[in-house]
């Protein structure tokens, strides 16, 4: 609704990376594969503007207690803030998961950095990624860094690039 915000908890499949080396020698990646392979899909307003992403249906939950532990997936807390004066239906969302760090909580759940999307009155969206996992994760240990560096100036994208 206009002027409202909502927190959602979504999960994404983890990737397994097999490496050799270490302890003083250079490491090499032998292979990488997802724990579950999502479908390839196009995300964007047209066939000329957008990008290839992994797509899957989500069972986004509004309560962390409704989110069952899934050891092969990482949980992301997503906060949507509607600062526009109109209803904001969200049918599709592209999370920048390759730009998120991974941490392991003491209960064994993998978490990512928290993501916040603020939809502005002009229809654009400000996207910010926290530097840490949300407080709901509890005590955590870093286990993986982001695969990609966010674009310069932080993660700012237009609404059409994130929501469709």
PDB file of C-alpha atoms in Angstrom:
ATOM      1  CA  UNK A   1       0.000   0.000   0.000  1.00  0.00           C
ATOM      2  CA  UNK A   2       1.123   3.626  -0.441  1.00  0.00           C
ATOM      3  CA  UNK A   3       3.322   4.787   2.427  1.00  0.00           C
ATOM      4  CA  UNK A   4       3.706   1.276   3.847  1.00  0.00           C
ATOM      5  CA  UNK A   5       6.624  -1.144   4.080  1.00  0.00           C
ATOM      6  CA  UNK A   6       6.907  -4.920   4.315  1.00  0.00           C
ATOM      7  CA  UNK A   7       9.660  -7.330   5.261  1.00  0.00           C
ATOM      8  CA  UNK A   8       9.967 -10.541   3.302  1.00  0.00           C
ATOM      9  CA  UNK A   9      12.278 -13.497   3.773  1.00  0.00           C
ATOM     10  CA  UNK A  10      13.298 -15.204   0.540  1.00  0.00           C
ATOM     11  CA  UNK A  11      15.788 -17.969  -0.074  1.00  0.00           C
ATOM     12  CA  UNK A  12      18.161 -18.638  -2.933  1.00  0.00           C
ATOM     13  CA  UNK A  13      20.077 -21.797  -3.829  1.00  0.00           C
ATOM     14  CA  UNK A  14      23.697 -21.907  -2.736  1.00  0.00           C
ATOM     15  CA  UNK A  15      26.547 -22.696  -5.130  1.00  0.00           C
ATOM     16  CA  UNK A  16      29.269 -25.189  -4.286  1.00  0.00           C
ATOM     17  CA  UNK A  17      32.810 -24.303  -5.354  1.00  0.00           C
ATOM     18  CA  UNK A  18      35.494 -27.007  -5.439  1.00  0.00           C
ATOM     19  CA  UNK A  19      39.007 -25.581  -5.095  1.00  0.00           C
ATOM     20  CA  UNK A  20      42.543 -26.922  -4.784  1.00  0.00           C
ATOM     21  CA  UNK A  21      45.630 -25.320  -3.302  1.00  0.00           C
ATOM     22  CA  UNK A  22      45.905 -23.076  -0.309  1.00  0.00           C
ATOM     23  CA  UNK A  23      48.238 -22.965   2.694  1.00  0.00           C
ATOM     24  CA  UNK A  24      50.860 -20.884   0.930  1.00  0.00           C
ATOM     25  CA  UNK A  25      50.082 -21.904  -2.655  1.00  0.00           C
ATOM     26  CA  UNK A  26      47.719 -20.330  -5.149  1.00  0.00           C
ATOM     27  CA  UNK A  27      44.175 -21.680  -5.156  1.00  0.00           C
ATOM     28  CA  UNK A  28      42.379 -22.765  -8.288  1.00  0.00           C
ATOM     29  CA  UNK A  29      38.684 -23.317  -8.836  1.00  0.00           C
ATOM     30  CA  UNK A  30      38.060 -26.782 -10.268  1.00  0.00           C
ATOM     31  CA  UNK A  31      34.308 -26.433 -10.688  1.00  0.00           C
ATOM     32  CA  UNK A  32      31.175 -24.724  -9.414  1.00  0.00           C
ATOM     33  CA  UNK A  33      27.588 -25.911  -9.411  1.00  0.00           C
ATOM     34  CA  UNK A  34      24.311 -24.876  -7.797  1.00  0.00           C
ATOM     35  CA  UNK A  35      22.626 -26.977  -5.135  1.00  0.00           C
ATOM     36  CA  UNK A  36      19.443 -26.529  -7.196  1.00  0.00           C
ATOM     37  CA  UNK A  37      19.515 -25.228 -10.778  1.00  0.00           C
ATOM     38  CA  UNK A  38      16.900 -22.502 -11.339  1.00  0.00           C
ATOM     39  CA  UNK A  39      15.593 -21.799 -14.828  1.00  0.00           C
ATOM     40  CA  UNK A  40      17.220 -19.189 -17.049  1.00  0.00           C
ATOM     41  CA  UNK A  41      14.846 -16.328 -17.784  1.00  0.00           C
ATOM     42  CA  UNK A  42      14.878 -12.784 -19.132  1.00  0.00           C
ATOM     43  CA  UNK A  43      14.205  -9.957 -16.712  1.00  0.00           C
ATOM     44  CA  UNK A  44      13.440  -6.526 -18.058  1.00  0.00           C
ATOM     45  CA  UNK A  45      10.755  -4.340 -19.566  1.00  0.00           C
ATOM     46  CA  UNK A  46      11.537  -5.347 -23.175  1.00  0.00           C
ATOM     47  CA  UNK A  47      13.624  -7.865 -25.081  1.00  0.00           C
ATOM     48  CA  UNK A  48      16.183  -5.116 -25.726  1.00  0.00           C
ATOM     49  CA  UNK A  49      16.447  -3.789 -22.168  1.00  0.00           C
ATOM     50  CA  UNK A  50      17.086  -6.228 -19.362  1.00  0.00           C
ATOM     51  CA  UNK A  51      19.351  -9.114 -18.544  1.00  0.00           C
ATOM     52  CA  UNK A  52      19.499 -12.878 -18.208  1.00  0.00           C
ATOM     53  CA  UNK A  53      18.782 -14.085 -14.666  1.00  0.00           C
ATOM     54  CA  UNK A  54      17.891 -17.255 -12.849  1.00  0.00           C
ATOM     55  CA  UNK A  55      14.190 -17.413 -12.223  1.00  0.00           C
ATOM     56  CA  UNK A  56      12.076 -19.333  -9.770  1.00  0.00           C
ATOM     57  CA  UNK A  57       8.887 -18.961  -7.847  1.00  0.00           C
ATOM     58  CA  UNK A  58       9.365 -17.874  -4.289  1.00  0.00           C
ATOM     59  CA  UNK A  59       7.538 -18.721  -1.152  1.00  0.00           C
ATOM     60  CA  UNK A  60       8.484 -15.356   0.331  1.00  0.00           C
ATOM     61  CA  UNK A  61       7.447 -15.305   3.954  1.00  0.00           C
ATOM     62  CA  UNK A  62       6.511 -12.291   6.035  1.00  0.00           C
ATOM     63  CA  UNK A  63       7.596 -13.966   9.249  1.00  0.00           C
ATOM     64  CA  UNK A  64      10.933 -15.590   9.895  1.00  0.00           C
ATOM     65  CA  UNK A  65       9.114 -18.200  11.995  1.00  0.00           C
ATOM     66  CA  UNK A  66       7.221 -19.289   8.858  1.00  0.00           C
ATOM     67  CA  UNK A  67      10.518 -19.889   7.039  1.00  0.00           C
ATOM     68  CA  UNK A  68      11.636 -23.498   7.451  1.00  0.00           C
ATOM     69  CA  UNK A  69      15.414 -24.055   7.708  1.00  0.00           C
ATOM     70  CA  UNK A  70      16.845 -25.111   4.347  1.00  0.00           C
ATOM     71  CA  UNK A  71      20.516 -26.064   4.531  1.00  0.00           C
ATOM     72  CA  UNK A  72      21.222 -25.737   0.782  1.00  0.00           C
ATOM     73  CA  UNK A  73      19.769 -22.228   0.528  1.00  0.00           C
ATOM     74  CA  UNK A  74      20.644 -18.749   1.784  1.00  0.00           C
ATOM     75  CA  UNK A  75      17.996 -16.525   3.360  1.00  0.00           C
ATOM     76  CA  UNK A  76      17.773 -12.853   2.386  1.00  0.00           C
ATOM     77  CA  UNK A  77      15.721 -10.337   4.343  1.00  0.00           C
ATOM     78  CA  UNK A  78      14.126  -8.010   1.814  1.00  0.00           C
ATOM     79  CA  UNK A  79      12.424  -4.825   2.957  1.00  0.00           C
ATOM     80  CA  UNK A  80      10.121  -3.116   0.441  1.00  0.00           C
ATOM     81  CA  UNK A  81       9.236   0.507   1.250  1.00  0.00           C
ATOM     82  CA  UNK A  82       6.540   2.173  -0.838  1.00  0.00           C
ATOM     83  CA  UNK A  83       7.087   5.935  -0.686  1.00  0.00           C
ATOM     84  CA  UNK A  84       4.962   6.468  -3.775  1.00  0.00           C
ATOM     85  CA  UNK A  85       1.350   7.568  -3.601  1.00  0.00           C
ATOM     86  CA  UNK A  86       0.044   4.509  -5.419  1.00  0.00           C
ATOM     87  CA  UNK A  87      -0.478   0.807  -4.871  1.00  0.00           C
ATOM     88  CA  UNK A  88       2.676  -1.141  -5.723  1.00  0.00           C
ATOM     89  CA  UNK A  89       1.949  -4.649  -6.989  1.00  0.00           C
ATOM     90  CA  UNK A  90       5.095  -6.795  -6.946  1.00  0.00           C
ATOM     91  CA  UNK A  91       4.865  -9.703  -9.350  1.00  0.00           C
ATOM     92  CA  UNK A  92       8.558 -10.147 -10.153  1.00  0.00           C
ATOM     93  CA  UNK A  93      11.690  -9.111  -8.344  1.00  0.00           C
ATOM     94  CA  UNK A  94      15.373  -9.416  -9.244  1.00  0.00           C
ATOM     95  CA  UNK A  95      17.592  -9.707  -6.192  1.00  0.00           C
ATOM     96  CA  UNK A  96      21.287  -8.903  -6.684  1.00  0.00           C
ATOM     97  CA  UNK A  97      22.367 -12.147  -4.959  1.00  0.00           C
ATOM     98  CA  UNK A  98      25.768 -12.193  -6.696  1.00  0.00           C
ATOM     99  CA  UNK A  99      26.516  -8.899  -4.874  1.00  0.00           C
ATOM    100  CA  UNK A 100      25.716 -10.265  -1.394  1.00  0.00           C
ATOM    101  CA  UNK A 101      28.084 -11.721   1.204  1.00  0.00           C
ATOM    102  CA  UNK A 102      27.263 -14.995   2.968  1.00  0.00           C
ATOM    103  CA  UNK A 103      27.331 -15.723   6.687  1.00  0.00           C
ATOM    104  CA  UNK A 104      26.532 -18.812   8.743  1.00  0.00           C
ATOM    105  CA  UNK A 105      24.399 -18.421  11.855  1.00  0.00           C
ATOM    106  CA  UNK A 106      24.889 -20.509  14.972  1.00  0.00           C
ATOM    107  CA  UNK A 107      21.762 -22.545  14.115  1.00  0.00           C
ATOM    108  CA  UNK A 108      23.304 -23.602  10.774  1.00  0.00           C
ATOM    109  CA  UNK A 109      21.252 -21.325   8.483  1.00  0.00           C
ATOM    110  CA  UNK A 110      23.121 -19.437   5.752  1.00  0.00           C
ATOM    111  CA  UNK A 111      22.167 -15.754   5.440  1.00  0.00           C
ATOM    112  CA  UNK A 112      23.001 -12.965   3.001  1.00  0.00           C
ATOM    113  CA  UNK A 113      23.297  -9.244   3.581  1.00  0.00           C
ATOM    114  CA  UNK A 114      19.902  -7.582   4.022  1.00  0.00           C
ATOM    115  CA  UNK A 115      18.426  -5.758   1.008  1.00  0.00           C
ATOM    116  CA  UNK A 116      16.141  -2.713   1.116  1.00  0.00           C
ATOM    117  CA  UNK A 117      14.165  -1.364  -1.846  1.00  0.00           C
ATOM    118  CA  UNK A 118      12.579   2.082  -1.454  1.00  0.00           C
ATOM    119  CA  UNK A 119      10.163   3.019  -4.213  1.00  0.00           C
ATOM    120  CA  UNK A 120      10.188   6.802  -4.596  1.00  0.00           C
ATOM    121  CA  UNK A 121       7.272   9.050  -5.622  1.00  0.00           C
ATOM    122  CA  UNK A 122       8.734   9.410  -9.140  1.00  0.00           C
ATOM    123  CA  UNK A 123       8.583   5.611  -9.647  1.00  0.00           C
ATOM    124  CA  UNK A 124      12.299   4.959  -9.340  1.00  0.00           C
ATOM    125  CA  UNK A 125      13.734   2.691  -6.682  1.00  0.00           C
ATOM    126  CA  UNK A 126      16.708   3.110  -4.396  1.00  0.00           C
ATOM    127  CA  UNK A 127      18.252  -0.241  -3.560  1.00  0.00           C
ATOM    128  CA  UNK A 128      20.616  -0.550  -0.651  1.00  0.00           C
ATOM    129  CA  UNK A 129      22.498  -3.555   0.614  1.00  0.00           C
ATOM    130  CA  UNK A 130      23.495  -3.641   4.264  1.00  0.00           C
ATOM    131  CA  UNK A 131      27.067  -4.409   5.200  1.00  0.00           C
ATOM    132  CA  UNK A 132      25.922  -7.282   7.410  1.00  0.00           C
ATOM    133  CA  UNK A 133      23.272  -9.931   7.762  1.00  0.00           C
ATOM    134  CA  UNK A 134      20.094  -8.796   9.531  1.00  0.00           C
ATOM    135  CA  UNK A 135      19.830  -8.985  13.300  1.00  0.00           C
ATOM    136  CA  UNK A 136      17.443 -11.954  12.943  1.00  0.00           C
ATOM    137  CA  UNK A 137      20.426 -14.073  11.895  1.00  0.00           C
ATOM    138  CA  UNK A 138      21.892 -13.797  15.399  1.00  0.00           C
ATOM    139  CA  UNK A 139      25.573 -14.503  15.899  1.00  0.00           C
ATOM    140  CA  UNK A 140      27.193 -15.242  12.543  1.00  0.00           C
ATOM    141  CA  UNK A 141      30.492 -16.199  10.942  1.00  0.00           C
ATOM    142  CA  UNK A 142      31.489 -14.981   7.470  1.00  0.00           C
ATOM    143  CA  UNK A 143      31.704 -17.867   4.994  1.00  0.00           C
ATOM    144  CA  UNK A 144      31.706 -16.243   1.551  1.00  0.00           C
ATOM    145  CA  UNK A 145      32.130 -12.886  -0.095  1.00  0.00           C
ATOM    146  CA  UNK A 146      30.082 -11.462  -2.938  1.00  0.00           C
ATOM    147  CA  UNK A 147      30.833 -12.928  -6.366  1.00  0.00           C
ATOM    148  CA  UNK A 148      30.497  -9.515  -8.025  1.00  0.00           C
ATOM    149  CA  UNK A 149      31.231  -5.987  -6.903  1.00  0.00           C
ATOM    150  CA  UNK A 150      28.201  -3.704  -6.965  1.00  0.00           C
ATOM    151  CA  UNK A 151      28.230  -0.992  -9.642  1.00  0.00           C
ATOM    152  CA  UNK A 152      30.170   2.128  -8.678  1.00  0.00           C
ATOM    153  CA  UNK A 153      28.266   4.423  -6.370  1.00  0.00           C
ATOM    154  CA  UNK A 154      26.575   1.473  -4.665  1.00  0.00           C
ATOM    155  CA  UNK A 155      23.580  -0.495  -5.776  1.00  0.00           C
ATOM    156  CA  UNK A 156      21.148   1.996  -7.284  1.00  0.00           C
ATOM    157  CA  UNK A 157      18.808   0.888  -9.989  1.00  0.00           C
ATOM    158  CA  UNK A 158      15.584   2.052 -11.529  1.00  0.00           C
ATOM    159  CA  UNK A 159      12.295   0.506 -10.577  1.00  0.00           C
ATOM    160  CA  UNK A 160      11.920  -1.074 -14.001  1.00  0.00           C
ATOM    161  CA  UNK A 161      15.187  -2.944 -13.494  1.00  0.00           C
ATOM    162  CA  UNK A 162      14.070  -4.499 -10.207  1.00  0.00           C
ATOM    163  CA  UNK A 163      10.309  -4.831 -10.347  1.00  0.00           C
ATOM    164  CA  UNK A 164       8.225  -5.901 -13.295  1.00  0.00           C
TER     165      UNK A 164
END
